[in-house]
Amino acid sequence: MTPDGKTDGLQIRRMTIGLAGRTLLSMSATIRPGEILTVMGPSGSGKSALLATLGGFLDPAFTATGDILIDGSDLTDIPAEKRGAGMLFQDALLFPHLSVGDNLLFGLSSTVRSARERRQLVEQALVEIELTGFFDRDPATLSGGQKARVALQRTLLSAPRFLLLDEPFSKLDTDLRHQVRDLVFTRAKALKLPVVLVTHDRSDALAAGGETMTIGAEP
């Protein structure tokens, strides 16, 4: 799986996010292809609002100013579905009424039209995460780590231009956290995707290996 096109990096220019007249954060950053920007801060500091702003789905209760660029193109006024943002959350959010394979087919880029090719791409995606033969499995039968891997592949199959990670490892136990985190970071770097990770855990920042930005007061 490769993205539809290479990216020159994600640029965040003079971004300010506020709520109820209070400024939550002000920042500028450039995340190059394959790099990870880690944003840390306590609850309520604006971490998730930052991801929502980048993804284009910020709650109207918040205010946001500044520019967001990818490939040199301004995304600021582009609707969420056209931004090319891939998102991973704390929960895998797999569709319970779809099989594992159908969850992946749902995420697969619409540029792949042939039913046979779509099935082959999903089967290969399952091989990559060591879930060969799981196409028809009910997501409810998967372990937490397996669900996380399927969620990652579903996101990557959509051919995102950048990734937004909202504490996707926080609900995993220590061993699974290390495994899934390494998988996510390795795949993102291999695909040369700019990544913005928000987390409370400094071990995530160390594993990411890129710049770390702290916002708000320390907990």
Tab-separated table of C-alpha atoms in Angstrom:
chain	number	residue	atom	x	y	z
A	1	MET	CA	0.000	0.000	0.000
A	2	THR	CA	1.302	3.418	-0.933
A	3	PRO	CA	-0.354	6.824	-0.704
A	4	ASP	CA	-1.847	8.310	-3.873
A	5	GLY	CA	0.936	10.905	-3.900
A	6	LYS	CA	3.986	11.932	-1.932
A	7	THR	CA	3.723	14.814	0.478
A	8	ASP	CA	6.188	17.626	1.019
A	9	GLY	CA	5.139	17.858	4.628
A	10	LEU	CA	2.386	19.215	6.818
A	11	GLN	CA	2.720	22.892	7.722
A	12	ILE	CA	0.881	24.533	10.612
A	13	ARG	CA	1.231	28.288	10.414
A	14	ARG	CA	0.400	30.697	13.216
A	15	MET	CA	-2.415	28.510	14.532
A	16	THR	CA	-4.404	29.717	17.533
A	17	ILE	CA	-7.240	27.720	19.070
A	18	GLY	CA	-9.578	29.172	21.695
A	19	LEU	CA	-12.641	28.282	23.708
A	20	ALA	CA	-15.033	30.631	25.522
A	21	GLY	CA	-12.719	33.572	25.033
A	22	ARG	CA	-9.671	31.700	26.368
A	23	THR	CA	-6.681	30.837	24.186
A	24	LEU	CA	-5.837	27.153	24.487
A	25	LEU	CA	-2.778	27.065	22.257
A	26	SER	CA	-0.771	29.064	19.757
A	27	MET	CA	1.747	27.269	17.557
A	28	SER	CA	3.533	26.874	14.254
A	29	ALA	CA	5.208	23.688	13.067
A	30	THR	CA	6.404	21.818	9.999
A	31	ILE	CA	6.235	18.027	9.976
A	32	ARG	CA	8.282	16.545	7.168
A	33	PRO	CA	7.419	13.287	5.365
A	34	GLY	CA	7.984	10.376	7.730
A	35	GLU	CA	8.402	12.634	10.771
A	36	ILE	CA	6.275	12.629	13.931
A	37	LEU	CA	5.389	15.717	15.935
A	38	THR	CA	4.353	14.769	19.469
A	39	VAL	CA	2.118	17.224	21.321
A	40	MET	CA	1.856	16.750	25.068
A	41	GLY	CA	-0.238	18.474	27.692
A	42	PRO	CA	-2.903	17.868	30.341
A	43	SER	CA	-6.591	17.298	29.635
A	44	GLY	CA	-8.236	20.485	28.459
A	45	SER	CA	-5.043	21.959	27.028
A	46	GLY	CA	-6.295	21.741	23.448
A	47	LYS	CA	-4.561	18.588	22.175
A	48	SER	CA	-7.666	16.987	20.721
A	49	ALA	CA	-8.881	20.365	19.454
A	50	LEU	CA	-5.618	20.643	17.533
A	51	LEU	CA	-6.241	17.317	15.800
A	52	ALA	CA	-9.847	18.292	15.085
A	53	THR	CA	-8.670	21.548	13.538
A	54	LEU	CA	-6.149	19.767	11.337
A	55	GLY	CA	-8.724	17.162	10.357
A	56	GLY	CA	-11.419	19.723	9.603
A	57	PHE	CA	-13.992	18.675	12.184
A	58	LEU	CA	-13.487	21.182	15.009
A	59	ASP	CA	-16.566	21.741	17.177
A	60	PRO	CA	-18.089	25.189	16.442
A	61	ALA	CA	-17.787	26.018	20.143
A	62	PHE	CA	-14.053	26.480	19.510
A	63	THR	CA	-12.385	29.195	17.470
A	64	ALA	CA	-9.359	28.607	15.268
A	65	THR	CA	-7.179	30.856	13.163
A	66	GLY	CA	-4.074	30.169	11.084
A	67	ASP	CA	-3.191	28.126	8.029
A	68	ILE	CA	-2.813	24.404	7.371
A	69	LEU	CA	-0.905	23.297	4.287
A	70	ILE	CA	-0.082	19.936	2.732
A	71	ASP	CA	1.954	19.660	-0.465
A	72	GLY	CA	1.941	23.450	-0.392
A	73	SER	CA	-1.849	23.489	-0.789
A	74	ASP	CA	-3.954	25.325	1.792
A	75	LEU	CA	-6.385	23.007	3.589
A	76	THR	CA	-7.780	25.621	5.936
A	77	ASP	CA	-11.158	25.952	4.220
A	78	ILE	CA	-11.268	22.457	2.694
A	79	PRO	CA	-13.948	20.096	4.086
A	80	ALA	CA	-12.770	17.187	6.224
A	81	GLU	CA	-13.531	14.482	3.665
A	82	LYS	CA	-11.240	16.128	1.095
A	83	ARG	CA	-8.224	16.800	3.322
A	84	GLY	CA	-6.695	13.342	3.159
A	85	ALA	CA	-6.231	13.043	6.917
A	86	GLY	CA	-5.960	9.559	8.413
A	87	MET	CA	-7.072	9.322	12.046
A	88	LEU	CA	-6.517	6.831	14.855
A	89	PHE	CA	-8.280	7.182	18.206
A	90	GLN	CA	-8.052	5.587	21.650
A	91	ASP	CA	-10.640	3.025	20.534
A	92	ALA	CA	-10.319	1.061	17.288
A	93	LEU	CA	-13.880	2.062	16.258
A	94	LEU	CA	-14.368	-0.917	13.962
A	95	PHE	CA	-17.855	-1.286	12.532
A	96	PRO	CA	-19.459	-4.094	14.572
A	97	HIS	CA	-21.903	-5.061	11.810
A	98	LEU	CA	-19.098	-5.654	9.282
A	99	SER	CA	-16.528	-8.428	9.138
A	100	VAL	CA	-12.835	-7.649	9.543
A	101	GLY	CA	-12.405	-7.753	5.771
A	102	ASP	CA	-15.411	-5.557	5.121
A	103	ASN	CA	-14.076	-3.024	7.634
A	104	LEU	CA	-10.903	-2.843	5.557
A	105	LEU	CA	-12.839	-2.665	2.299
A	106	PHE	CA	-14.726	0.304	3.729
A	107	GLY	CA	-11.458	2.143	4.253
A	108	LEU	CA	-9.946	1.246	0.886
A	109	SER	CA	-9.448	4.201	-1.447
A	110	SER	CA	-12.216	4.574	-4.029
A	111	THR	CA	-9.548	4.865	-6.720
A	112	VAL	CA	-9.365	1.052	-6.616
A	113	ARG	CA	-12.497	0.027	-8.498
A	114	SER	CA	-12.081	-3.640	-9.407
A	115	ALA	CA	-13.765	-5.922	-6.852
A	116	ARG	CA	-11.061	-8.533	-7.392
A	117	GLU	CA	-8.248	-6.030	-6.852
A	118	ARG	CA	-9.958	-4.609	-3.772
A	119	ARG	CA	-10.236	-8.086	-2.252
A	120	GLN	CA	-6.582	-8.818	-3.056
A	121	LEU	CA	-5.418	-5.566	-1.448
A	122	VAL	CA	-7.372	-6.306	1.717
A	123	GLU	CA	-6.069	-9.871	1.904
A	124	GLN	CA	-2.518	-8.528	1.538
A	125	ALA	CA	-3.214	-5.930	4.237
A	126	LEU	CA	-4.234	-8.747	6.588
A	127	VAL	CA	-1.007	-10.618	5.819
A	128	GLU	CA	0.999	-7.486	6.701
A	129	ILE	CA	-0.502	-7.394	10.200
A	130	GLU	CA	-0.296	-11.161	10.730
A	131	LEU	CA	-4.044	-11.709	10.459
A	132	THR	CA	-4.072	-13.975	7.422
A	133	GLY	CA	-7.438	-15.700	7.050
A	134	PHE	CA	-9.300	-13.167	9.209
A	135	PHE	CA	-11.346	-11.640	6.376
A	136	ASP	CA	-14.659	-13.127	7.557
A	137	ARG	CA	-14.017	-12.802	11.291
A	138	ASP	CA	-16.358	-10.824	13.528
A	139	PRO	CA	-14.443	-7.828	14.991
A	140	ALA	CA	-15.934	-8.702	18.392
A	141	THR	CA	-13.777	-11.856	18.456
A	142	LEU	CA	-10.503	-9.924	18.103
A	143	SER	CA	-8.125	-9.046	20.892
A	144	GLY	CA	-7.351	-5.402	21.672
A	145	GLY	CA	-4.075	-5.585	19.777
A	146	GLN	CA	-5.707	-7.204	16.766
A	147	LYS	CA	-8.394	-4.528	16.670
A	148	ALA	CA	-5.731	-1.827	16.808
A	149	ARG	CA	-3.876	-3.390	13.888
A	150	VAL	CA	-7.040	-3.631	11.801
A	151	ALA	CA	-7.858	0.000	12.583
A	152	LEU	CA	-4.388	1.023	11.416
A	153	GLN	CA	-4.658	-0.893	8.161
A	154	ARG	CA	-8.129	0.510	7.502
A	155	THR	CA	-6.694	4.012	7.872
A	156	LEU	CA	-3.696	3.302	5.637
A	157	LEU	CA	-5.859	1.684	2.956
A	158	SER	CA	-7.597	5.035	2.538
A	159	ALA	CA	-4.268	6.413	1.214
A	160	PRO	CA	-4.023	9.346	3.650
A	161	ARG	CA	-1.728	12.300	3.057
A	162	PHE	CA	-0.999	12.694	6.786
A	163	LEU	CA	-1.845	10.931	10.056
A	164	LEU	CA	-3.451	12.280	13.217
A	165	LEU	CA	-3.053	10.097	16.319
A	166	ASP	CA	-5.295	10.818	19.306
A	167	GLU	CA	-3.690	8.729	22.087
A	168	PRO	CA	-4.283	5.505	20.137
A	169	PHE	CA	-2.099	3.409	22.464
A	170	SER	CA	-3.483	4.547	25.819
A	171	LYS	CA	-5.916	1.656	26.362
A	172	LEU	CA	-3.429	-1.105	25.540
A	173	ASP	CA	-1.409	-2.967	28.154
A	174	THR	CA	2.342	-2.383	28.216
A	175	ASP	CA	3.409	-5.183	25.860
A	176	LEU	CA	0.671	-4.474	23.332
A	177	ARG	CA	1.328	-0.758	23.582
A	178	HIS	CA	4.947	-1.273	22.509
A	179	GLN	CA	3.982	-3.631	19.668
A	180	VAL	CA	1.200	-1.497	18.224
A	181	ARG	CA	3.123	1.744	18.663
A	182	ASP	CA	6.129	0.325	16.830
A	183	LEU	CA	3.881	-0.917	14.026
A	184	VAL	CA	2.138	2.444	13.612
A	185	PHE	CA	5.365	4.451	13.635
A	186	THR	CA	7.177	2.026	11.319
A	187	ARG	CA	4.371	2.007	8.755
A	188	ALA	CA	3.951	5.796	8.860
A	189	LYS	CA	7.668	6.365	8.353
A	190	ALA	CA	7.852	3.782	5.548
A	191	LEU	CA	4.989	5.542	3.741
A	192	LYS	CA	6.623	8.943	4.428
A	193	LEU	CA	3.519	10.332	6.077
A	194	PRO	CA	3.705	13.400	8.322
A	195	VAL	CA	2.261	12.472	11.714
A	196	VAL	CA	0.856	14.505	14.599
A	197	LEU	CA	0.558	12.489	17.820
A	198	VAL	CA	-1.101	13.763	20.994
A	199	THR	CA	-0.390	11.862	24.193
A	200	HIS	CA	0.047	12.050	27.960
A	201	ASP	CA	2.780	9.390	27.899
A	202	ARG	CA	6.410	10.468	27.525
A	203	SER	CA	7.384	6.986	26.370
A	204	ASP	CA	5.256	7.601	23.269
A	205	ALA	CA	7.212	10.779	22.573
A	206	LEU	CA	10.527	8.990	23.008
A	207	ALA	CA	9.439	6.169	20.698
A	208	ALA	CA	8.234	8.655	18.069
A	209	GLY	CA	11.701	10.116	17.870
A	210	GLY	CA	10.707	13.498	16.501
A	211	GLU	CA	10.031	16.941	17.924
A	212	THR	CA	7.983	17.175	21.130
A	213	MET	CA	5.846	20.205	21.892
A	214	THR	CA	4.301	20.759	25.334
A	215	ILE	CA	1.166	22.892	25.602
A	216	GLY	CA	-0.766	24.097	28.647
A	217	ALA	CA	0.370	23.655	32.233
A	218	GLU	CA	2.210	20.536	33.255
A	219	PRO	CA	-0.034	18.042	35.119
